[in-house]
Amino acid sequence: MLILNKQQILDKFDADAVTLLLKEGFIAFSQKQVQMPPVQHLSFEQANGDCCIKSGYLQGDNQFVVKVSGGFYDNPAQGLASNQGLMMAFSALTGEAQAILLDEGWLTALRTALAGRIVAELCAPQHINAIGIIGTGMQARLHLMYLKSVISCRQLWVWGRSETALEEYRQYAEEEGFGVNTTLDAAELGHHCQFIVTTTPSREAILQATDVQPGTHITAVGADGAGKHELAPELVAKADKILVDSWAQCTEFGEISSAFQQRLLAHHILTEMGTVLAQGIPFRDNDQQITLADLTGLGIQDVQIVKGILG
């Protein structure tokens, strides 16, 4: 059995190749060619942490994947990374364990950020004066890095909970070639930005309906478990078009779940990414629309990124 550590995994990682695999995976999922059991969630309130177990199998493949991914949000104060975890590949013919990828949560982070890049290809408005990033952690960094190849704008607003974290993020973003404004006021970010990514594990709304201007796109990736949300339900309901990675997951525990369960989305159509990718056309109809993409993370993404590493 093959065992790879984080550095060996990162040495094999090819962002462009994995992006193509992810697109294929999203399409297959929406075309019902994927087995993907419900996500298992664990919560550890005493440690400000959580863990999810995801798995998936693409019809016709010779392997399936099980992933354990944890987020422990007080870890940085102890000098540890917030993300933890590993992925395991098994033969779909014999059930034998084939590989253990000790990625320490990096593959989850990378495939999430690359899904954000795919969303930007589908949803970004033509005219973007500034990009907004809600959060200062690993996802906030990776999303910005991969947006560079899709969005030409290099003006950035970033929101965080502490001046120290914001200053560290400023240094990172400036090294990536961005002009950076930092703020502790999310409304200020919303008023300046036409493309916003929310990346935190918040359990209370950070952006309100009045914070976002017409023509804005929001990619929300933080709400991957019950109780998490970064957008007020009224802001979700304000969106003209909503893209989801999975209708079932997003309405159960995604960013849109609260608004959906309150029946604020009764007149909205929720479109899966795989459906839009299969059509091969942009999701946005015009530059005055507010569009929202809710990414809860799919087991098929783990299946596909493992293929990208193992070849």
Short mmCIF file of C-alpha atoms in Angstrom, two decimals:
data_model
loop_
_atom_site.label_atom_id
_atom_site.label_comp_id
_atom_site.label_asym_id
_atom_site.label_seq_id
_atom_site.Cartn_x
_atom_site.Cartn_y
_atom_site.Cartn_z
CA MET A 1 0.00 0.00 0.00
CA LEU A 2 1.23 3.47 -0.93
CA ILE A 3 1.60 6.04 1.87
CA LEU A 4 2.33 9.66 0.93
CA ASN A 5 3.16 12.50 3.30
CA LYS A 6 2.14 16.11 2.79
CA GLN A 7 5.26 17.17 0.92
CA GLN A 8 5.14 14.17 -1.42
CA ILE A 9 1.48 15.01 -2.14
CA LEU A 10 2.17 18.68 -2.83
CA ASP A 11 5.07 17.72 -5.13
CA LYS A 12 2.59 15.73 -7.27
CA PHE A 13 -0.14 18.40 -7.25
CA ASP A 14 -0.96 20.04 -10.62
CA ALA A 15 -3.64 22.72 -10.21
CA ASP A 16 -4.68 22.86 -13.87
CA ALA A 17 -4.96 19.09 -14.23
CA VAL A 18 -6.93 18.81 -10.99
CA THR A 19 -9.26 21.63 -12.10
CA LEU A 20 -10.22 19.63 -15.18
CA LEU A 21 -10.82 16.54 -13.04
CA LEU A 22 -13.00 18.55 -10.66
CA LYS A 23 -15.12 19.85 -13.53
CA GLU A 24 -15.62 16.29 -14.75
CA GLY A 25 -16.58 15.28 -11.22
CA PHE A 26 -19.16 18.04 -10.79
CA ILE A 27 -20.75 17.12 -14.13
CA ALA A 28 -20.83 13.41 -13.25
CA PHE A 29 -22.40 14.21 -9.88
CA SER A 30 -25.21 16.25 -11.42
CA GLN A 31 -25.76 13.51 -13.99
CA LYS A 32 -26.28 10.93 -11.19
CA GLN A 33 -23.13 8.98 -12.03
CA VAL A 34 -21.67 9.30 -8.51
CA GLN A 35 -22.30 7.39 -5.30
CA MET A 36 -21.85 9.85 -2.43
CA PRO A 37 -23.30 8.96 0.99
CA PRO A 38 -24.48 11.74 3.35
CA VAL A 39 -21.68 13.61 5.12
CA GLN A 40 -20.90 12.58 8.69
CA HIS A 41 -20.34 15.54 11.02
CA LEU A 42 -18.68 15.61 14.43
CA SER A 43 -18.47 18.69 16.67
CA PHE A 44 -16.05 19.35 19.52
CA GLU A 45 -17.25 22.47 21.32
CA GLN A 46 -14.60 22.24 24.05
CA ALA A 47 -11.88 22.52 21.40
CA ASN A 48 -13.69 24.88 18.99
CA GLY A 49 -13.37 22.17 16.37
CA ASP A 50 -15.29 19.98 14.00
CA CYS A 51 -14.70 17.05 11.68
CA CYS A 52 -16.45 15.68 8.62
CA ILE A 53 -16.17 12.31 6.90
CA LYS A 54 -16.90 12.29 3.18
CA SER A 55 -16.69 9.51 0.64
CA GLY A 56 -17.39 8.97 -3.02
CA TYR A 57 -17.26 6.67 -6.01
CA LEU A 58 -17.54 7.61 -9.68
CA GLN A 59 -19.29 5.00 -11.80
CA GLY A 60 -16.75 2.97 -13.77
CA ASP A 61 -13.72 3.88 -11.62
CA ASN A 62 -11.44 1.23 -10.15
CA GLN A 63 -11.19 2.98 -6.79
CA PHE A 64 -13.25 4.84 -4.23
CA VAL A 65 -12.15 7.41 -1.65
CA VAL A 66 -12.89 8.10 2.01
CA LYS A 67 -11.76 11.41 3.52
CA VAL A 68 -11.52 12.57 7.13
CA SER A 69 -11.19 16.34 7.45
CA GLY A 70 -11.01 18.35 10.65
CA GLY A 71 -11.06 22.05 11.44
CA PHE A 72 -9.80 23.13 14.87
CA TYR A 73 -9.99 26.88 14.92
CA ASP A 74 -7.95 27.61 18.05
CA ASN A 75 -4.97 25.68 16.68
CA PRO A 76 -3.08 28.71 15.29
CA ALA A 77 -2.71 30.09 18.83
CA GLN A 78 -0.89 26.84 19.64
CA GLY A 79 1.30 27.01 16.56
CA LEU A 80 -0.74 24.37 14.73
CA ALA A 81 -2.64 24.52 11.45
CA SER A 82 -6.43 24.80 11.67
CA ASN A 83 -6.99 22.15 9.00
CA GLN A 84 -6.17 18.51 9.64
CA GLY A 85 -7.01 15.21 7.97
CA LEU A 86 -6.18 12.48 5.48
CA MET A 87 -7.61 10.72 2.44
CA MET A 88 -7.76 6.97 1.79
CA ALA A 89 -8.12 5.21 -1.57
CA PHE A 90 -9.52 1.67 -1.85
CA SER A 91 -9.97 -0.73 -4.76
CA ALA A 92 -13.55 -0.75 -6.07
CA LEU A 93 -12.87 -4.28 -7.37
CA THR A 94 -11.51 -5.99 -4.24
CA GLY A 95 -11.94 -3.48 -1.41
CA GLU A 96 -8.20 -3.54 -0.69
CA ALA A 97 -6.60 -0.38 0.68
CA GLN A 98 -4.47 1.15 -2.07
CA ALA A 99 -3.16 4.43 -0.67
CA ILE A 100 -3.20 6.69 2.37
CA LEU A 101 -2.61 10.37 1.65
CA LEU A 102 -1.45 12.12 4.83
CA ASP A 103 -2.23 15.56 3.44
CA GLU A 104 -2.95 17.27 6.81
CA GLY A 105 -6.04 18.88 5.28
CA TRP A 106 -4.23 20.42 2.30
CA LEU A 107 -6.05 18.47 -0.40
CA THR A 108 -9.40 19.55 1.01
CA ALA A 109 -8.22 23.15 1.07
CA LEU A 110 -6.84 22.97 -2.46
CA ARG A 111 -9.85 21.34 -4.07
CA THR A 112 -12.12 23.86 -2.32
CA ALA A 113 -10.10 26.79 -3.66
CA LEU A 114 -10.04 25.30 -7.15
CA ALA A 115 -13.82 24.91 -7.01
CA GLY A 116 -13.87 28.62 -6.22
CA ARG A 117 -11.81 29.26 -9.36
CA ILE A 118 -14.33 27.27 -11.40
CA VAL A 119 -17.15 29.36 -9.91
CA ALA A 120 -15.30 32.53 -10.89
CA GLU A 121 -15.11 31.30 -14.49
CA LEU A 122 -18.88 30.81 -14.45
CA CYS A 123 -20.08 33.78 -12.39
CA ALA A 124 -17.60 36.67 -12.29
CA PRO A 125 -19.03 39.97 -13.58
CA GLN A 126 -17.18 41.64 -16.44
CA HIS A 127 -16.34 44.77 -14.46
CA ILE A 128 -14.65 44.23 -11.10
CA ASN A 129 -13.13 47.23 -9.34
CA ALA A 130 -12.09 45.23 -6.30
CA ILE A 131 -12.11 41.66 -4.99
CA GLY A 132 -13.30 41.13 -1.41
CA ILE A 133 -12.09 38.33 0.86
CA ILE A 134 -13.91 37.59 4.12
CA GLY A 135 -11.38 35.84 6.36
CA THR A 136 -7.62 35.63 6.71
CA GLY A 137 -6.88 31.89 6.96
CA MET A 138 -5.71 29.20 4.55
CA GLN A 139 -8.84 29.33 2.37
CA ALA A 140 -8.62 33.10 2.16
CA ARG A 141 -5.07 32.76 0.85
CA LEU A 142 -5.64 29.88 -1.54
CA HIS A 143 -8.76 31.40 -3.08
CA LEU A 144 -6.94 34.63 -3.79
CA MET A 145 -4.01 32.78 -5.35
CA TYR A 146 -6.21 30.79 -7.74
CA LEU A 147 -8.49 33.72 -8.63
CA LYS A 148 -5.49 35.44 -10.21
CA SER A 149 -5.71 33.25 -13.30
CA VAL A 150 -9.42 34.05 -13.82
CA ILE A 151 -9.87 37.66 -12.68
CA SER A 152 -7.52 40.41 -13.86
CA CYS A 153 -8.40 42.86 -11.06
CA ARG A 154 -5.56 43.36 -8.56
CA GLN A 155 -7.34 45.60 -6.05
CA LEU A 156 -8.33 43.82 -2.85
CA TRP A 157 -10.36 44.42 0.29
CA VAL A 158 -10.00 41.90 3.11
CA TRP A 159 -12.05 41.58 6.30
CA GLY A 160 -10.77 39.92 9.46
CA ARG A 161 -11.40 39.81 13.18
CA SER A 162 -8.02 41.14 14.29
CA GLU A 163 -5.56 43.75 13.10
CA THR A 164 -2.72 41.26 13.52
CA ALA A 165 -4.30 38.69 11.21
CA LEU A 166 -5.18 41.39 8.70
CA GLU A 167 -1.61 42.68 8.63
CA GLU A 168 -0.26 39.16 8.03
CA TYR A 169 -2.76 38.70 5.20
CA ARG A 170 -1.82 42.09 3.74
CA GLN A 171 1.79 40.99 3.46
CA TYR A 172 0.74 37.74 1.75
CA ALA A 173 -1.61 39.48 -0.71
CA GLU A 174 0.92 42.19 -1.59
CA GLU A 175 3.46 39.47 -2.40
CA GLU A 176 0.82 38.00 -4.74
CA GLY A 177 0.68 41.36 -6.54
CA PHE A 178 -2.44 42.95 -5.00
CA GLY A 179 -3.07 46.45 -3.72
CA VAL A 180 -4.62 45.78 -0.33
CA ASN A 181 -7.16 47.53 1.89
CA THR A 182 -7.97 45.92 5.25
CA THR A 183 -11.07 46.46 7.36
CA LEU A 184 -12.83 45.25 10.50
CA ASP A 185 -16.14 46.38 8.96
CA ALA A 186 -17.58 43.87 6.46
CA ALA A 187 -20.08 46.45 5.19
CA GLU A 188 -17.19 48.63 4.00
CA LEU A 189 -15.79 45.69 2.03
CA GLY A 190 -19.19 44.96 0.53
CA HIS A 191 -19.63 48.51 -0.69
CA HIS A 192 -16.32 48.45 -2.59
CA CYS A 193 -16.25 44.95 -4.10
CA GLN A 194 -18.00 43.24 -7.00
CA PHE A 195 -16.53 39.78 -6.38
CA ILE A 196 -16.55 38.50 -2.79
CA VAL A 197 -15.39 35.19 -1.29
CA THR A 198 -16.40 34.25 2.27
CA THR A 199 -14.04 31.74 3.88
CA THR A 200 -14.70 31.65 7.64
CA PRO A 201 -16.34 29.06 9.97
CA SER A 202 -18.60 31.79 11.37
CA ARG A 203 -21.88 30.91 13.07
CA GLU A 204 -23.27 34.41 12.74
CA ALA A 205 -23.86 36.52 9.66
CA ILE A 206 -20.93 38.73 8.65
CA LEU A 207 -22.46 40.29 5.52
CA GLN A 208 -25.96 41.78 5.57
CA ALA A 209 -28.35 42.37 2.66
CA THR A 210 -27.63 46.11 2.63
CA ASP A 211 -23.88 45.52 2.39
CA VAL A 212 -23.87 44.20 -1.18
CA GLN A 213 -24.35 46.27 -4.32
CA PRO A 214 -26.05 45.21 -7.59
CA GLY A 215 -23.75 43.35 -9.95
CA THR A 216 -21.88 41.55 -7.17
CA HIS A 217 -20.97 37.88 -7.08
CA ILE A 218 -20.43 36.06 -3.76
CA THR A 219 -18.76 32.67 -3.40
CA ALA A 220 -19.50 31.23 0.05
CA VAL A 221 -17.33 28.33 1.22
CA GLY A 222 -17.37 28.54 5.02
CA ALA A 223 -20.72 26.87 5.77
CA ASP A 224 -19.84 23.18 5.57
CA GLY A 225 -21.78 22.08 8.64
CA ALA A 226 -25.01 22.77 10.52
CA GLY A 227 -25.13 26.17 12.20
CA LYS A 228 -22.39 27.78 10.14
CA HIS A 229 -23.25 30.79 8.00
CA GLU A 230 -21.55 34.00 6.88
CA LEU A 231 -24.43 35.66 5.01
CA ALA A 232 -27.69 36.95 6.44
CA PRO A 233 -30.67 34.95 5.10
CA GLU A 234 -32.03 38.20 3.65
CA LEU A 235 -28.83 38.60 1.63
CA VAL A 236 -29.14 35.05 0.31
CA ALA A 237 -32.73 35.81 -0.69
CA LYS A 238 -31.58 39.00 -2.41
CA ALA A 239 -29.52 37.01 -4.93
CA ASP A 240 -30.92 36.93 -8.46
CA LYS A 241 -29.32 33.57 -9.27
CA ILE A 242 -27.94 30.88 -6.94
CA LEU A 243 -25.39 28.22 -7.87
CA VAL A 244 -24.88 25.20 -5.59
CA ASP A 245 -22.44 22.30 -5.63
CA SER A 246 -25.16 19.96 -4.33
CA TRP A 247 -28.86 20.80 -3.99
CA ALA A 248 -29.22 18.28 -1.15
CA GLN A 249 -26.21 19.40 0.89
CA CYS A 250 -26.69 23.13 0.43
CA THR A 251 -30.33 23.08 1.49
CA GLU A 252 -29.51 20.93 4.53
CA PHE A 253 -26.43 22.64 5.97
CA GLY A 254 -24.96 25.05 3.41
CA GLU A 255 -24.90 28.84 3.33
CA ILE A 256 -28.34 28.96 1.78
CA SER A 257 -29.94 26.44 4.17
CA SER A 258 -31.33 28.97 6.64
CA ALA A 259 -32.98 31.07 3.94
CA PHE A 260 -34.25 27.91 2.23
CA GLN A 261 -35.74 26.53 5.44
CA GLN A 262 -37.36 29.89 6.18
CA ARG A 263 -38.96 29.69 2.71
CA LEU A 264 -37.20 32.87 1.60
CA LEU A 265 -36.08 31.08 -1.58
CA ALA A 266 -39.50 29.91 -2.71
CA HIS A 267 -39.15 31.76 -6.02
CA HIS A 268 -35.49 30.91 -6.63
CA ILE A 269 -34.08 28.19 -8.84
CA LEU A 270 -31.05 26.47 -7.34
CA THR A 271 -28.75 25.32 -10.13
CA GLU A 272 -25.98 22.78 -9.58
CA MET A 273 -22.48 23.55 -10.84
CA GLY A 274 -22.34 20.33 -12.78
CA THR A 275 -25.43 21.30 -14.75
CA VAL A 276 -23.96 24.67 -15.73
CA LEU A 277 -20.58 23.13 -16.62
CA ALA A 278 -22.28 20.55 -18.83
CA GLN A 279 -24.12 23.33 -20.66
CA GLY A 280 -20.83 25.15 -21.28
CA ILE A 281 -22.28 28.65 -20.82
CA PRO A 282 -21.74 31.38 -18.19
CA PHE A 283 -24.15 31.39 -15.26
CA ARG A 284 -24.55 35.16 -15.08
CA ASP A 285 -27.06 36.77 -17.47
CA ASN A 286 -26.02 40.40 -16.99
CA ASP A 287 -23.73 42.59 -14.91
CA GLN A 288 -26.50 43.97 -12.69
CA GLN A 289 -27.40 40.62 -11.19
CA ILE A 290 -26.35 39.55 -7.71
CA THR A 291 -25.16 35.96 -8.00
CA LEU A 292 -24.31 33.58 -5.18
CA ALA A 293 -22.43 30.26 -5.21
CA ASP A 294 -22.73 27.97 -2.19
CA LEU A 295 -19.91 25.41 -1.91
CA THR A 296 -20.38 22.78 0.80
CA GLY A 297 -17.71 20.43 -0.55
CA LEU A 298 -18.46 17.12 -2.26
CA GLY A 299 -16.97 13.68 -1.82
CA ILE A 300 -16.53 13.51 -5.60
CA GLN A 301 -14.05 16.39 -5.31
CA ASP A 302 -11.96 14.21 -3.01
CA VAL A 303 -12.23 11.31 -5.46
CA GLN A 304 -11.01 13.51 -8.29
CA ILE A 305 -8.15 15.21 -6.47
CA VAL A 306 -6.86 11.81 -5.30
CA LYS A 307 -6.82 10.75 -8.96
CA GLY A 308 -4.79 13.85 -9.71
CA ILE A 309 -2.19 12.85 -7.12
CA LEU A 310 -2.04 9.10 -7.78
CA GLY A 311 -2.21 9.44 -11.58
#
